[in-house]
């Protein structure tokens, strides 16, 4: 003899299964696309271009990096809150320009290796 919560438990289980299945299908599709040799080649080309652009813009934006480095070192929260929230954690990038620069300049900052990099747009891990 079942209780009245049995249909709710069944519905919740079906919903959870559907959600897991959808995630699996999405991850499988993304993995297939990202493993394509042409997609990898284009990704590498984009990365090279972003690094080159980062180097080209270094003279113009280096003072922002210096300010950012100083703010991190000194825990200057006022300076850090004025800094663009754009970052690509997956790629180890952080934008060091002022908040709101996107209409006049690309994101510009540093890679995890400390190299200058410039990019346009955002990514899902921009938080």
mmCIF file of C-alpha atoms in Angstrom:
data_model
loop_
_atom_site.group_PDB
_atom_site.id
_atom_site.type_symbol
_atom_site.label_atom_id
_atom_site.label_comp_id
_atom_site.label_asym_id
_atom_site.label_seq_id
_atom_site.Cartn_x
_atom_site.Cartn_y
_atom_site.Cartn_z
ATOM 1 C CA UNK A 1 0.000 0.000 0.000
ATOM 2 C CA UNK A 2 1.665 3.249 -1.151
ATOM 3 C CA UNK A 3 1.312 6.634 0.389
ATOM 4 C CA UNK A 4 0.354 9.854 -1.358
ATOM 5 C CA UNK A 5 3.999 10.886 -1.772
ATOM 6 C CA UNK A 6 4.805 7.969 -4.087
ATOM 7 C CA UNK A 7 3.724 9.833 -7.268
ATOM 8 C CA UNK A 8 5.812 12.818 -6.153
ATOM 9 C CA UNK A 9 8.863 10.605 -5.587
ATOM 10 C CA UNK A 10 8.398 8.952 -8.970
ATOM 11 C CA UNK A 11 8.033 12.336 -10.683
ATOM 12 C CA UNK A 12 11.153 13.631 -8.899
ATOM 13 C CA UNK A 13 13.124 10.529 -9.911
ATOM 14 C CA UNK A 14 12.030 10.854 -13.540
ATOM 15 C CA UNK A 15 12.933 14.550 -13.533
ATOM 16 C CA UNK A 16 16.364 13.851 -12.018
ATOM 17 C CA UNK A 17 17.020 11.122 -14.592
ATOM 18 C CA UNK A 18 15.979 13.433 -17.455
ATOM 19 C CA UNK A 19 18.262 16.184 -16.121
ATOM 20 C CA UNK A 20 21.247 13.789 -15.835
ATOM 21 C CA UNK A 21 20.549 12.458 -19.336
ATOM 22 C CA UNK A 22 20.364 15.982 -20.799
ATOM 23 C CA UNK A 23 23.695 16.901 -19.161
ATOM 24 C CA UNK A 24 25.299 13.708 -20.462
ATOM 25 C CA UNK A 25 24.034 14.397 -23.987
ATOM 26 C CA UNK A 26 25.253 18.007 -23.874
ATOM 27 C CA UNK A 27 28.679 17.012 -22.555
ATOM 28 C CA UNK A 28 28.970 14.287 -25.199
ATOM 29 C CA UNK A 29 28.091 16.739 -27.988
ATOM 30 C CA UNK A 30 30.512 19.381 -26.675
ATOM 31 C CA UNK A 31 33.308 16.807 -26.374
ATOM 32 C CA UNK A 32 32.686 15.679 -29.964
ATOM 33 C CA UNK A 33 32.856 19.241 -31.277
ATOM 34 C CA UNK A 34 35.942 20.154 -29.242
ATOM 35 C CA UNK A 35 37.788 17.032 -30.350
ATOM 36 C CA UNK A 36 37.404 17.968 -34.023
ATOM 37 C CA UNK A 37 40.863 18.789 -35.445
ATOM 38 C CA UNK A 38 39.606 21.919 -37.232
ATOM 39 C CA UNK A 39 37.995 23.246 -34.029
ATOM 40 C CA UNK A 40 41.256 22.656 -32.138
ATOM 41 C CA UNK A 41 43.259 24.369 -34.901
ATOM 42 C CA UNK A 42 40.941 27.387 -34.837
ATOM 43 C CA UNK A 43 41.144 27.546 -31.040
ATOM 44 C CA UNK A 44 44.934 27.583 -31.197
ATOM 45 C CA UNK A 45 44.846 30.290 -33.876
ATOM 46 C CA UNK A 46 42.501 32.434 -31.787
ATOM 47 C CA UNK A 47 44.747 32.012 -28.747
ATOM 48 C CA UNK A 48 47.840 33.055 -30.745
ATOM 49 C CA UNK A 49 45.982 36.124 -32.039
ATOM 50 C CA UNK A 50 44.829 37.081 -28.528
ATOM 51 C CA UNK A 51 48.393 36.800 -27.213
ATOM 52 C CA UNK A 52 49.731 38.911 -30.117
ATOM 53 C CA UNK A 53 47.048 41.551 -29.568
ATOM 54 C CA UNK A 54 47.819 41.505 -25.846
ATOM 55 C CA UNK A 55 51.470 42.228 -26.600
ATOM 56 C CA UNK A 56 50.551 44.984 -29.080
ATOM 57 C CA UNK A 57 48.329 46.721 -26.513
ATOM 58 C CA UNK A 58 50.773 46.333 -23.625
ATOM 59 C CA UNK A 59 52.184 49.844 -23.911
ATOM 60 C CA UNK A 60 48.706 51.317 -23.796
ATOM 61 C CA UNK A 61 47.335 49.229 -20.905
ATOM 62 C CA UNK A 62 50.371 48.224 -18.792
ATOM 63 C CA UNK A 63 49.549 50.838 -16.143
ATOM 64 C CA UNK A 64 46.272 48.985 -15.489
ATOM 65 C CA UNK A 65 48.194 45.783 -14.852
ATOM 66 C CA UNK A 66 50.575 47.611 -12.534
ATOM 67 C CA UNK A 67 47.594 49.039 -10.631
ATOM 68 C CA UNK A 68 45.970 45.604 -10.442
ATOM 69 C CA UNK A 69 49.175 43.922 -9.209
ATOM 70 C CA UNK A 70 49.596 46.633 -6.562
ATOM 71 C CA UNK A 71 45.934 46.315 -5.489
ATOM 72 C CA UNK A 72 46.263 42.543 -5.103
ATOM 73 C CA UNK A 73 49.539 42.875 -3.201
ATOM 74 C CA UNK A 74 48.151 45.546 -0.862
ATOM 75 C CA UNK A 75 44.605 44.105 -0.660
ATOM 76 C CA UNK A 76 43.227 47.414 -1.983
ATOM 77 C CA UNK A 77 39.556 46.498 -2.250
ATOM 78 C CA UNK A 78 38.574 49.912 -3.617
ATOM 79 C CA UNK A 79 40.879 49.488 -6.618
ATOM 80 C CA UNK A 80 39.845 45.860 -7.098
ATOM 81 C CA UNK A 81 36.125 46.718 -7.143
ATOM 82 C CA UNK A 82 36.768 49.229 -9.952
ATOM 83 C CA UNK A 83 38.479 46.500 -12.004
ATOM 84 C CA UNK A 84 36.544 44.743 -14.754
ATOM 85 C CA UNK A 85 34.973 41.529 -13.502
ATOM 86 C CA UNK A 86 35.831 39.837 -16.812
ATOM 87 C CA UNK A 87 37.878 36.726 -16.372
ATOM 88 C CA UNK A 88 38.208 33.372 -17.968
ATOM 89 C CA UNK A 89 38.985 31.052 -15.088
ATOM 90 C CA UNK A 90 39.201 28.020 -17.329
ATOM 91 C CA UNK A 91 41.976 29.699 -19.311
ATOM 92 C CA UNK A 92 43.575 31.472 -16.358
ATOM 93 C CA UNK A 93 42.871 35.003 -17.574
ATOM 94 C CA UNK A 94 41.904 38.112 -15.697
ATOM 95 C CA UNK A 95 41.010 41.495 -17.204
ATOM 96 C CA UNK A 96 42.764 44.371 -15.432
ATOM 97 C CA UNK A 97 40.959 47.282 -17.102
ATOM 98 C CA UNK A 98 38.305 49.453 -15.462
ATOM 99 C CA UNK A 99 34.723 48.266 -15.247
ATOM 100 C CA UNK A 100 32.699 49.371 -18.278
ATOM 101 C CA UNK A 101 35.542 49.401 -20.813
ATOM 102 C CA UNK A 102 33.859 46.892 -23.149
ATOM 103 C CA UNK A 103 32.361 49.534 -25.442
ATOM 104 C CA UNK A 104 35.748 51.162 -26.084
ATOM 105 C CA UNK A 105 38.373 48.438 -25.653
ATOM 106 C CA UNK A 106 38.703 44.662 -25.585
ATOM 107 C CA UNK A 107 39.371 42.841 -22.347
ATOM 108 C CA UNK A 108 43.095 43.128 -21.634
ATOM 109 C CA UNK A 109 44.966 41.417 -18.900
ATOM 110 C CA UNK A 110 47.246 38.584 -18.036
ATOM 111 C CA UNK A 111 47.328 34.839 -18.444
ATOM 112 C CA UNK A 112 48.175 32.408 -15.665
ATOM 113 C CA UNK A 113 51.737 32.520 -17.009
ATOM 114 C CA UNK A 114 51.812 36.328 -16.647
ATOM 115 C CA UNK A 115 51.681 37.051 -20.391
ATOM 116 C CA UNK A 116 49.582 39.918 -21.745
ATOM 117 C CA UNK A 117 46.403 38.824 -23.511
ATOM 118 C CA UNK A 118 43.462 40.609 -25.137
ATOM 119 C CA UNK A 119 40.068 39.125 -25.919
ATOM 120 C CA UNK A 120 36.571 40.134 -26.931
ATOM 121 C CA UNK A 121 33.402 38.795 -25.382
ATOM 122 C CA UNK A 122 32.776 36.725 -22.347
ATOM 123 C CA UNK A 123 32.600 33.108 -21.294
ATOM 124 C CA UNK A 124 30.259 31.179 -19.048
ATOM 125 C CA UNK A 125 32.818 31.351 -16.244
ATOM 126 C CA UNK A 126 32.854 35.172 -16.221
ATOM 127 C CA UNK A 127 31.762 35.678 -12.627
#
